[in-house]
Coordinates of N, CA and C and ligand atoms in Angstrom, one line a residue:
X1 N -2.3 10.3 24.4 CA -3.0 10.5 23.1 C -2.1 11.0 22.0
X2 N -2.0 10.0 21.0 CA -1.2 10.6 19.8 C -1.5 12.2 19.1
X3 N -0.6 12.8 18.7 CA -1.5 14.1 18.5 C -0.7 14.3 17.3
X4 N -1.2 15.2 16.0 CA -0.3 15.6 14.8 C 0.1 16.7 14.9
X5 N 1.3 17.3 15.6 CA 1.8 18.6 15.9 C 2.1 19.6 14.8
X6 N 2.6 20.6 15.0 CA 2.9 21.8 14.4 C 4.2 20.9 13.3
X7 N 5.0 20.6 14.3 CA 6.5 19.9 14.0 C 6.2 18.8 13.4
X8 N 5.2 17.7 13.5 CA 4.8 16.8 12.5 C 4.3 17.3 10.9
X9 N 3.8 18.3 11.2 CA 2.9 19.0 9.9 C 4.0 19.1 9.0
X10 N 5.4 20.2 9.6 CA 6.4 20.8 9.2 C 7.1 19.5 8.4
X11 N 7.5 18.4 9.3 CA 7.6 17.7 8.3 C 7.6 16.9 7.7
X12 N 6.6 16.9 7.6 CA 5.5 15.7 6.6 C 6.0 17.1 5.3
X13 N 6.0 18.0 5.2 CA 5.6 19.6 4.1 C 7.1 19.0 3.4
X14 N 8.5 19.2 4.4 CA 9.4 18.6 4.1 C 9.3 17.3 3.2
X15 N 8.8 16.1 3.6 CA 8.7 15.0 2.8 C 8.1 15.2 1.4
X16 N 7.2 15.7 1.3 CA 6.4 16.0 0.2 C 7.3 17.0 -1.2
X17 N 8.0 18.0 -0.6 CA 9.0 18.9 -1.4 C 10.1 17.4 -1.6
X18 N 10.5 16.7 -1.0 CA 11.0 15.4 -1.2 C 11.2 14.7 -2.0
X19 N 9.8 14.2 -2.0 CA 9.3 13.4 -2.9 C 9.1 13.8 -4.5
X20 N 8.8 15.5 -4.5 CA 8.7 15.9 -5.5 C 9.9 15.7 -6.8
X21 N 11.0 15.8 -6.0 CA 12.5 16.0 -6.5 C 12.8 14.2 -6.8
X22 N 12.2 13.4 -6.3 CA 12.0 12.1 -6.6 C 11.4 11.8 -7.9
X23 N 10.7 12.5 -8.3 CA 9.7 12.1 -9.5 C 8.0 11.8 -9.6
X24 N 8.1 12.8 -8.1 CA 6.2 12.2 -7.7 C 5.2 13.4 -8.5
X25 N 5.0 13.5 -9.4 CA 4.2 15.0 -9.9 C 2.5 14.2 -9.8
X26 N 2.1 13.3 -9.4 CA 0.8 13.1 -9.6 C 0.6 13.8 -8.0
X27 N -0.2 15.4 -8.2 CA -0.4 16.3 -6.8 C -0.9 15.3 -6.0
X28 N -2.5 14.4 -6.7 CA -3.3 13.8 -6.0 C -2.8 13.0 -4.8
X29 N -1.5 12.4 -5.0 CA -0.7 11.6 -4.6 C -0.1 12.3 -3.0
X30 N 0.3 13.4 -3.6 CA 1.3 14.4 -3.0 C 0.3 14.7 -1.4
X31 N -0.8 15.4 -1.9 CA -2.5 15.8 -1.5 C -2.6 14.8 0.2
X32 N -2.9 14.0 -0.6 CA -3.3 12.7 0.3 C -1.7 12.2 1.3
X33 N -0.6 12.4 0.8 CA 0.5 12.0 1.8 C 0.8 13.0 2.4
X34 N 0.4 14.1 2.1 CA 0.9 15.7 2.7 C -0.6 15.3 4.1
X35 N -1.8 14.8 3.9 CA -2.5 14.6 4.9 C -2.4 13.4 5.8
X36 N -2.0 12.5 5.5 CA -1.9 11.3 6.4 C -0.7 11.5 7.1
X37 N -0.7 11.4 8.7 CA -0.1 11.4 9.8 C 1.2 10.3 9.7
X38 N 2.1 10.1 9.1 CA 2.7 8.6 9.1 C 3.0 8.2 10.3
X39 N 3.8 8.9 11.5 CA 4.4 9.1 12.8 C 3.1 8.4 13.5
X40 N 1.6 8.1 13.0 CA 0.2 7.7 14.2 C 0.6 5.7 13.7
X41 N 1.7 5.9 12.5 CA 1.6 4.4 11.7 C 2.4 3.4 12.6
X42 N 3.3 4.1 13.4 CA 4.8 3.6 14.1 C 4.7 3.5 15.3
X43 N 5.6 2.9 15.9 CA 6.0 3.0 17.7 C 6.3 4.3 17.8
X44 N 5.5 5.1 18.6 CA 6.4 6.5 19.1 C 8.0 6.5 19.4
X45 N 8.9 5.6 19.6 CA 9.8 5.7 19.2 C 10.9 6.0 18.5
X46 N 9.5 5.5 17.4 CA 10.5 6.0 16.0 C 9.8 7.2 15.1
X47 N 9.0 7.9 16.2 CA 8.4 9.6 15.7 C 9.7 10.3 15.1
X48 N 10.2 10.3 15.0 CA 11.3 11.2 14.7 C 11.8 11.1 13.6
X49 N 11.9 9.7 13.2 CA 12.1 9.3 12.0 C 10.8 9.3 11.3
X50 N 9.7 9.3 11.4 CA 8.7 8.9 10.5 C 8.7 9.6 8.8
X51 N 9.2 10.8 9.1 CA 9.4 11.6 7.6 C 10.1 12.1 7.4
X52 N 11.3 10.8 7.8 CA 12.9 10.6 6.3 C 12.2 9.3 5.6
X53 N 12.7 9.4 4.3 CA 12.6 8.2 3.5 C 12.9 6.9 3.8
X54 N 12.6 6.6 4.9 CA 12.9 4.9 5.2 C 11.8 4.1 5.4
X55 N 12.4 2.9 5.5 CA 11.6 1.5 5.7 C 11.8 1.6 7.0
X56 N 10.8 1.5 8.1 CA 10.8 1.5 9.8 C 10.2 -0.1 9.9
X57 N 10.4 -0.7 11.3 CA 10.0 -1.5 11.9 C 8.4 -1.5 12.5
X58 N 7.5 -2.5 12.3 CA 6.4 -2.2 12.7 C 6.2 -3.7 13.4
X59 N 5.3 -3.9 14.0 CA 4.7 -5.4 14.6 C 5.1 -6.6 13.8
X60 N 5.3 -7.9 13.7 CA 5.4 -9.1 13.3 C 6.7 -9.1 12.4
X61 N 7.4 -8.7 13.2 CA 8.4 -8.3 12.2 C 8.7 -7.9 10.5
X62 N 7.6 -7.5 10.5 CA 7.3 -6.2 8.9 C 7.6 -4.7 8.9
X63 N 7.5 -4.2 8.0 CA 7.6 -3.1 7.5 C 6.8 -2.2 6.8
X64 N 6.6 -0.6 7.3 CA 6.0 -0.2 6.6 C 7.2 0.6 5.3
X65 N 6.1 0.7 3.8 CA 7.2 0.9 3.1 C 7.8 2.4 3.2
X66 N 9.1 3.0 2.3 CA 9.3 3.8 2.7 C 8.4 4.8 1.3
X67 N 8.5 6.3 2.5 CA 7.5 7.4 1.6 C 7.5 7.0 -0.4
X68 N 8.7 7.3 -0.7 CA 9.2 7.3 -1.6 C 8.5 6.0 -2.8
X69 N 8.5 4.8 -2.0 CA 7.9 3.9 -2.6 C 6.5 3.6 -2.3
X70 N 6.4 4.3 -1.4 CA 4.7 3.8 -1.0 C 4.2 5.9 -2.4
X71 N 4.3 6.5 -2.5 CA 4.2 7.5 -3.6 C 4.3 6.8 -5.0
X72 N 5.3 6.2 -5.3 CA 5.9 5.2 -6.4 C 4.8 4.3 -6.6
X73 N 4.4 3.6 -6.1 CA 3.3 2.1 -6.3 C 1.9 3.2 -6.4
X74 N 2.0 3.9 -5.9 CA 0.7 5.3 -5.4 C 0.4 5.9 -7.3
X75 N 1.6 6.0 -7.6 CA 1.3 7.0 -9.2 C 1.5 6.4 -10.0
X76 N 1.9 4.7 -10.1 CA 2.1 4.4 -11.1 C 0.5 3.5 -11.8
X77 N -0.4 3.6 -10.3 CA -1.8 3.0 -10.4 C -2.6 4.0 -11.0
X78 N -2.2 5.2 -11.2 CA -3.2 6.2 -11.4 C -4.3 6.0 -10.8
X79 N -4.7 6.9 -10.0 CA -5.5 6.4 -9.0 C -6.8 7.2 -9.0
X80 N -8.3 7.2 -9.3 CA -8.8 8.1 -9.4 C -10.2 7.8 -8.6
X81 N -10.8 9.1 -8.2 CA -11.5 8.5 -6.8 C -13.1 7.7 -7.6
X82 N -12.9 7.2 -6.2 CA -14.1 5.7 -6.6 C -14.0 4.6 -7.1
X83 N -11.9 4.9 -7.9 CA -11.6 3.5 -7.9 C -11.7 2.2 -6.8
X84 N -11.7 0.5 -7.3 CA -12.5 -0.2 -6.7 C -10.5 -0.7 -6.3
X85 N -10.3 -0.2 -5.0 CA -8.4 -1.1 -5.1 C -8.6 -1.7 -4.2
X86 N -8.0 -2.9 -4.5 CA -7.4 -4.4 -3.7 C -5.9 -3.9 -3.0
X87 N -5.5 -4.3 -2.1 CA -4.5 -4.1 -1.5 C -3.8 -5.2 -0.9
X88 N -2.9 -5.9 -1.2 CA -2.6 -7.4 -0.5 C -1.2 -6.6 0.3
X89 N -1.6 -6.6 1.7 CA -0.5 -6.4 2.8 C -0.7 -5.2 3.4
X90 N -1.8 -5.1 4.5 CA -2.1 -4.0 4.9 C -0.9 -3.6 6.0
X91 N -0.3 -4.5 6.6 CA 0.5 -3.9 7.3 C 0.4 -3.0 8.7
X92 N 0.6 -1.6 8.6 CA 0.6 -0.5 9.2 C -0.7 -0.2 8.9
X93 N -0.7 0.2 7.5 CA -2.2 1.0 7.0 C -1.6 1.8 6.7
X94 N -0.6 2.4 6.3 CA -0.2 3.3 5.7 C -0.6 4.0 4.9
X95 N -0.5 2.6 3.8 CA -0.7 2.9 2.8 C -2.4 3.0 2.0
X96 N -2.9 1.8 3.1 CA -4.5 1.8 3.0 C -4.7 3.4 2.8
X97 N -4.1 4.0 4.2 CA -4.6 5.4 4.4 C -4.7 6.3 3.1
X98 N -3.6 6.4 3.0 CA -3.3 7.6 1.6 C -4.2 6.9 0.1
X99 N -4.7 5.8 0.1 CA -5.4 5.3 -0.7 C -7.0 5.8 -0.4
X100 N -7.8 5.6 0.8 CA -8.7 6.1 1.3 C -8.6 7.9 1.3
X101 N -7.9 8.4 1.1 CA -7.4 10.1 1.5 C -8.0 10.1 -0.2
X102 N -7.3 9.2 -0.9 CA -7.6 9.9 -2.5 C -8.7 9.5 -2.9
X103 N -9.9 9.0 -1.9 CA -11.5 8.7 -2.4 C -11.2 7.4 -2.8
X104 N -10.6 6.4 -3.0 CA -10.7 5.1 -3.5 C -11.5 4.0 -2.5
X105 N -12.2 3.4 -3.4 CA -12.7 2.8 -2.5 C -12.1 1.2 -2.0
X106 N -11.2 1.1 -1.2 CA -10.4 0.5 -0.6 C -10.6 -1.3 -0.4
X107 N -9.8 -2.4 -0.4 CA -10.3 -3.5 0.2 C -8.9 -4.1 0.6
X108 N -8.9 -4.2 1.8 CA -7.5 -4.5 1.8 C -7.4 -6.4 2.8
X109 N -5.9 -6.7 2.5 CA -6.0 -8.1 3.3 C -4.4 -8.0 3.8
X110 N -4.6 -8.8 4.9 CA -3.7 -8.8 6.0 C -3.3 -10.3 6.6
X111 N -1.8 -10.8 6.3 CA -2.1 -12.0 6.9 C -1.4 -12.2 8.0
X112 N -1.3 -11.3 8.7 CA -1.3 -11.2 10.3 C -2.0 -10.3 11.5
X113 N -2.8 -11.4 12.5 CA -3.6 -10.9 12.9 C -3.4 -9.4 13.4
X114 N -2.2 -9.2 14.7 CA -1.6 -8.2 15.4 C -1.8 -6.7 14.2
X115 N -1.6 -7.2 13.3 CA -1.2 -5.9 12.4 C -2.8 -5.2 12.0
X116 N -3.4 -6.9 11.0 CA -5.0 -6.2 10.8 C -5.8 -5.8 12.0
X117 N -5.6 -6.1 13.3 CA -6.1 -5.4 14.7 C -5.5 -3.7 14.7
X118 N -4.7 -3.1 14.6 CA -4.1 -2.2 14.6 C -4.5 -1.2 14.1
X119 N -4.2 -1.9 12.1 CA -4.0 -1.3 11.5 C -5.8 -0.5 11.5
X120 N -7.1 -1.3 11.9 CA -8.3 -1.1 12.2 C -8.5 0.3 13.4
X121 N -7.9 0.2 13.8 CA -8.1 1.5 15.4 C -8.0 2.2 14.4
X122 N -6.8 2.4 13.9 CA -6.2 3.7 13.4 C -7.1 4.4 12.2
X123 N -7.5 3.1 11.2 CA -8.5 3.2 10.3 C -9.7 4.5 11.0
X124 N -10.1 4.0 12.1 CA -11.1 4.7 12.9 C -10.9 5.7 13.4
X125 N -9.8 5.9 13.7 CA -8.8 7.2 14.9 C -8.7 8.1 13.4
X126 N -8.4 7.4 11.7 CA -8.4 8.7 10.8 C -9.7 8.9 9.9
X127 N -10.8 8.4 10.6 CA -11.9 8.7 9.6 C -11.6 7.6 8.3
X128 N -10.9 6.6 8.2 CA -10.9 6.3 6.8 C -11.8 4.7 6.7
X129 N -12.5 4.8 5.8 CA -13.3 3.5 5.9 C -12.7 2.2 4.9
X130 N -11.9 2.0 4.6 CA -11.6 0.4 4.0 C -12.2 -0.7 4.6
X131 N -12.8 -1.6 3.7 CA -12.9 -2.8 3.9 C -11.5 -4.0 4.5
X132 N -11.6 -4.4 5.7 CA -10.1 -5.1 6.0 C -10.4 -6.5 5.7
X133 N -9.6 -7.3 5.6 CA -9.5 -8.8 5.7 C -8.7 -9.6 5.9
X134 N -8.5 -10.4 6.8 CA -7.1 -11.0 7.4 C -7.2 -12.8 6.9
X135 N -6.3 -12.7 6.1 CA -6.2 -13.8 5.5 C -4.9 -14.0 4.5
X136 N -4.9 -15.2 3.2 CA -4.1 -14.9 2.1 C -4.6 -14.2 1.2
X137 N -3.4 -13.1 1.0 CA -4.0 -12.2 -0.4 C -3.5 -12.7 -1.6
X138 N -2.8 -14.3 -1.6 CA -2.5 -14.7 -3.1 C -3.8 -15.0 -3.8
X139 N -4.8 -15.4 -2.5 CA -6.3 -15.7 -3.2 C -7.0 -14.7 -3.3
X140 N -6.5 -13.1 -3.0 CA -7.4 -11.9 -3.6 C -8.6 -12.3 -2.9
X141 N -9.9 -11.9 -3.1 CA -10.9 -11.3 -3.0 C -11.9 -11.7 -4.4
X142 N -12.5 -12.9 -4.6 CA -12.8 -13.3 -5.6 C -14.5 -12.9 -5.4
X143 N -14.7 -13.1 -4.2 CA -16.5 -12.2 -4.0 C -16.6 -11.1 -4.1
X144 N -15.2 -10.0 -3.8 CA -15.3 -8.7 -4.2 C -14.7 -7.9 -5.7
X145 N -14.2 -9.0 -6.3 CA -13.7 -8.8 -7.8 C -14.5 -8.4 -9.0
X146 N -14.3 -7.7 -9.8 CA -12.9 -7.5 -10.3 C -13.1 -5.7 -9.9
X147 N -11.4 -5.5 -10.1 CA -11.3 -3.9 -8.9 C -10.9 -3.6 -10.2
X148 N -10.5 -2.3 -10.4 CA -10.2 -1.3 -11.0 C -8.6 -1.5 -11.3
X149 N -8.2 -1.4 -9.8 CA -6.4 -1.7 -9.5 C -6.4 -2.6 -8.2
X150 N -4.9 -3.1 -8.5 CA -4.9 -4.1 -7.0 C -3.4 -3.8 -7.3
X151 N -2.6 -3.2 -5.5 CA -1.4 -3.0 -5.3 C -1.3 -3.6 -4.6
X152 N 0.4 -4.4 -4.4 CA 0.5 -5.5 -3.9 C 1.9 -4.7 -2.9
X153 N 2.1 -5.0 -1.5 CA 3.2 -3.9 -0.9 C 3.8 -4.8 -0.2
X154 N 3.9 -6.1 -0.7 CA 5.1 -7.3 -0.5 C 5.6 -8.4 -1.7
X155 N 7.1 -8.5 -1.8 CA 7.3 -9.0 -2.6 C 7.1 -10.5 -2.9
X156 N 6.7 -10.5 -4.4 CA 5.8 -12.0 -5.0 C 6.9 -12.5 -5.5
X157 N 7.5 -13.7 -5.6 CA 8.2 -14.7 -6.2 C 8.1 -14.6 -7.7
X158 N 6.7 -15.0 -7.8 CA 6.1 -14.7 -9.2 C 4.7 -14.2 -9.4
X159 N 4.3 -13.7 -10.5 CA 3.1 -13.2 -10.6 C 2.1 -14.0 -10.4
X160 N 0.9 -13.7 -9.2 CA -0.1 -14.8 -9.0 C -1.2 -14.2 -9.8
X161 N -1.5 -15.6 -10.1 CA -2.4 -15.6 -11.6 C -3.3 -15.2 -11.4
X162 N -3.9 -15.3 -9.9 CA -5.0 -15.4 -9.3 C -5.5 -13.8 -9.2
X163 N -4.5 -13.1 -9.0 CA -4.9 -11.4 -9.0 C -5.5 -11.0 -10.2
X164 N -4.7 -11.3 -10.7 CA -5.4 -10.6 -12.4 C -6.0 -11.6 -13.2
X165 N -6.9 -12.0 -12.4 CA -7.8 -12.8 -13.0 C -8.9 -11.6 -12.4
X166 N -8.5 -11.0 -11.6 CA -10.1 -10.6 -10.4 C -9.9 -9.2 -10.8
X167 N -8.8 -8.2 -12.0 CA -8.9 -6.9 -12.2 C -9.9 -7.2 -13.3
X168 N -10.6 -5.8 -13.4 CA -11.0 -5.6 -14.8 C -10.4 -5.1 -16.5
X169 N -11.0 -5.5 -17.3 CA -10.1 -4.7 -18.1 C -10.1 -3.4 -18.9
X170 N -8.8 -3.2 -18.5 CA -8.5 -1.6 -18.1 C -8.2 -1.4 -16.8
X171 N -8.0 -2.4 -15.9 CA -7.3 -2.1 -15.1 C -5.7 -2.6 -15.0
X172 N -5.6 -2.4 -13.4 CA -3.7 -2.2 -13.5 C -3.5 -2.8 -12.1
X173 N -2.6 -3.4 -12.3 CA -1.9 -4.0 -11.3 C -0.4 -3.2 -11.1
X174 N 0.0 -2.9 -9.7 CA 1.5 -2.8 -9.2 C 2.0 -3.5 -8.4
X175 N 2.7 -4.4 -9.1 CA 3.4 -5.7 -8.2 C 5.3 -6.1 -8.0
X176 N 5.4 -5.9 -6.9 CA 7.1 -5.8 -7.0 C 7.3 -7.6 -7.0
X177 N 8.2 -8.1 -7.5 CA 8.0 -9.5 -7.8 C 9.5 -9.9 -8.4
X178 N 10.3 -11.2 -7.3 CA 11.4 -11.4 -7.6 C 11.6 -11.7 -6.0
X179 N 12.7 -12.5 -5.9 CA 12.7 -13.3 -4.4 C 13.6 -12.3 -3.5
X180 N 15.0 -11.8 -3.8 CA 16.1 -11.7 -3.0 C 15.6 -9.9 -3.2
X181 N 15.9 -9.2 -4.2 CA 15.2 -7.9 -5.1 C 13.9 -8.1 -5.4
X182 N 13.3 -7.6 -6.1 CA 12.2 -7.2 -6.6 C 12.3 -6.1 -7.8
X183 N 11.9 -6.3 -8.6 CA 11.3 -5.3 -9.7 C 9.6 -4.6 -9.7
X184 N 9.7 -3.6 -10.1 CA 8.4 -3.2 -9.7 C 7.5 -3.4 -11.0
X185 N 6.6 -4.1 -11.1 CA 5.8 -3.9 -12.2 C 4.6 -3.2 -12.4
X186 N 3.7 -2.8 -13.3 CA 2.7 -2.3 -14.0 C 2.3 -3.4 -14.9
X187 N 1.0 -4.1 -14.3 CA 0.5 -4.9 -15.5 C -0.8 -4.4 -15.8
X188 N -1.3 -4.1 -16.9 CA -2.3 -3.6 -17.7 C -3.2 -4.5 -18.1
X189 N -4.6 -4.9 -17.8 CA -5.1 -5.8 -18.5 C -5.8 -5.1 -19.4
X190 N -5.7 -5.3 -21.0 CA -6.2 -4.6 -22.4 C -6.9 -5.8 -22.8
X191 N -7.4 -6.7 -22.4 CA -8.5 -7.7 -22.8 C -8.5 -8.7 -22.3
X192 N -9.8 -9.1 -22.2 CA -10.1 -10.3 -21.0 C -8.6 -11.8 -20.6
X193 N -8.0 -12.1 -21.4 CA -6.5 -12.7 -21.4 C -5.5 -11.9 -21.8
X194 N -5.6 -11.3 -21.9 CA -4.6 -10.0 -22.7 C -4.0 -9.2 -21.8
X195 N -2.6 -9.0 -21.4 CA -2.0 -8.4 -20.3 C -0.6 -7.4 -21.0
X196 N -0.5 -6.1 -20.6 CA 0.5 -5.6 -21.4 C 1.9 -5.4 -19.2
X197 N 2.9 -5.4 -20.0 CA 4.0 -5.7 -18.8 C 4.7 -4.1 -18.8
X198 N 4.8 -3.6 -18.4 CA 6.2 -2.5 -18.0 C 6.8 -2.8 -16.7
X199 N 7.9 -2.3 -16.5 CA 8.9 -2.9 -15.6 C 9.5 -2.0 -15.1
X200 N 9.8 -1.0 -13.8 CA 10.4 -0.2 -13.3 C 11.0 0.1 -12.2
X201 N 12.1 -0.7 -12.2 CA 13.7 -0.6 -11.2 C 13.5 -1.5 -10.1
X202 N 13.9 -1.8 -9.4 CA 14.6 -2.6 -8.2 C 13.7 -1.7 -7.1
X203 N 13.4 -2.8 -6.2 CA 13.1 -2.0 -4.7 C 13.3 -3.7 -3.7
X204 N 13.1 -3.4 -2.9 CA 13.3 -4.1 -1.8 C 11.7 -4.3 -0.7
X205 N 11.4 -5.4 -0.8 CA 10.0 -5.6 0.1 C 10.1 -6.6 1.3
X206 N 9.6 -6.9 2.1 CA 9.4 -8.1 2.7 C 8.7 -9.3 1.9
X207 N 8.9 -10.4 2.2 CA 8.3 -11.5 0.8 C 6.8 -11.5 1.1
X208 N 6.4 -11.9 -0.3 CA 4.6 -12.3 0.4 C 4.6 -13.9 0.7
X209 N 4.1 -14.2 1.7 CA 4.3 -15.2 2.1 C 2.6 -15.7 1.7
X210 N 3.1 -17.6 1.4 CA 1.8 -18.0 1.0 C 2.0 -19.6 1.8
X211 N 0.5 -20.2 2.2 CA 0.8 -21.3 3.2 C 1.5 -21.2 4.4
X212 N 1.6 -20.1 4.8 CA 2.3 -20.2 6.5 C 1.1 -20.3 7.4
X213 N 1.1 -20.8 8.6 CA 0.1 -20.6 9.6 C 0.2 -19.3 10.0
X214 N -1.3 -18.8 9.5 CA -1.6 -17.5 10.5 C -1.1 -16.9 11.4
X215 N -1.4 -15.7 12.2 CA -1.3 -15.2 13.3 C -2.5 -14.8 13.5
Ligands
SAH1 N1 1.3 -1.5 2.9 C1 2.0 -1.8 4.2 C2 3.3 -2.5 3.9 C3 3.6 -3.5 4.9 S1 4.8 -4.7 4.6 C4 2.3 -0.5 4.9 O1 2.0 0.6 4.4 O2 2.7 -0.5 6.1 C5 3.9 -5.9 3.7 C6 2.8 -6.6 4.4 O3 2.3 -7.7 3.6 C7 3.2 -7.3 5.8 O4 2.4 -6.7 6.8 C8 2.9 -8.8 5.6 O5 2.5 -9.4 6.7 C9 1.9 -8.8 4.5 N2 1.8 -10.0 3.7 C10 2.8 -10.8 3.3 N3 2.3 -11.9 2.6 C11 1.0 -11.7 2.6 C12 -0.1 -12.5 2.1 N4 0.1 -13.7 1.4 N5 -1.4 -12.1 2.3 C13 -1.6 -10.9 2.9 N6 -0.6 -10.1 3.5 C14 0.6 -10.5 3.3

């Protein structure tokens, strides 16, 4: 039985003082990662590592992201509870998690089976209720549209039109987007065609992949 020890708590407390020196001041943010278990996200193998700042190895050969940026895509959504967020790449559930921790009301999509199986136990093992869906998330969620925010935690080639067609406006998208790098963006939608851009630094994602056969 996985368990969240004394020595896990300790430091997870570590990460969080971390993060802060990183530039994370949204607490809410802080709140929710200081509660989610990351080490229940990974192989027990790599417990030890779970809370240093890295990108770890998870099933299908993905990644979950590291603290630092999964905080980063976390505060640049302003996130506030009862928001309606889209999530393209559940992954681990990492980050589902700490999105569910801050009251959001979650929908997430996965386009590999192994992972959206997984990432569901754990969903259950932390009390957290998201909506999952294993499929393409270039095609979003057009029955459950338009969200509030939709964060995307694999990198897009280019911006699919198709997402922010399904935010509302006044909402925000965080999308890292660029093939080899990635830039992280914030897109704002300020009227029904009307989209405002900010742009902030380089990160590194796995690609989002569109047209591959399932798992
Ligand atoms: N949020 C995750 C990050 C996992 S890495 C976490 O916290 O662990 C990004 C994930 O995006 C991978 O699991 C990958 O399979 C998934 N992905 C890539 N392209 C996708 C697509 N078109 N639709 C849905 N998921 C996709």
């Amino acid at each position: 039985m996985i368990t969240d020890s004394f020595k896990h708590k300790g430091l997870r407390r570590q990460m969080i003082d971390y993060l802060r020196t990183k530039g994370i001041t949204d607490e809410r943010v802080l709140q929710a990662m200081n509660e989610v278990p990351r080490h229940f996200f990974l192989d027990s193998s790599l417990d030890v590592l779970a809370y240093q700042d890295r990108a770890l190895s998870i099933l299908c050969e993905q990644t979950i992201s590291q603290p630092s940026t999964v905080a980063f895509q976390t505060q640049l959504l302003n996130i506030q509870e009862d928001d309606k967020v889209l999530e393209i790449g559940t992954g681990s559930g990492y980050q589902t998690c700490v999105l569910c921790k801050m009251k959001a009301k979650v929908y997430t999509i996965e386009r590999y089976k192994p992972l959206h199986n997984s990432a569901q136990e754990l969903f259950s093992l932390l009390k957290c209720r998201p909506k999952c869906f294993f499929g393409d998330g270039y095609l979003g969620l057009p029955y459950y549209a338009p969200f509030d925010k939709i964060i995307v935690t694999c990198g897009a080639e280019k911006l699919p039109e198709v997402l922010l067609q399904q935010l509302k406006v006044g909402g925000m998208m965080v999308i890292p987007v660029g093939s080899d790098t990635q830039t992280m963006y914030r897109i704002t939608k300020t009227d029904e065609n009307t989209f405002e851009q900010e742009a902030f630094g380089d990160f590194k994602f796995v690609p989002m992949l569109q047209e591959k056969k399932f798992r």
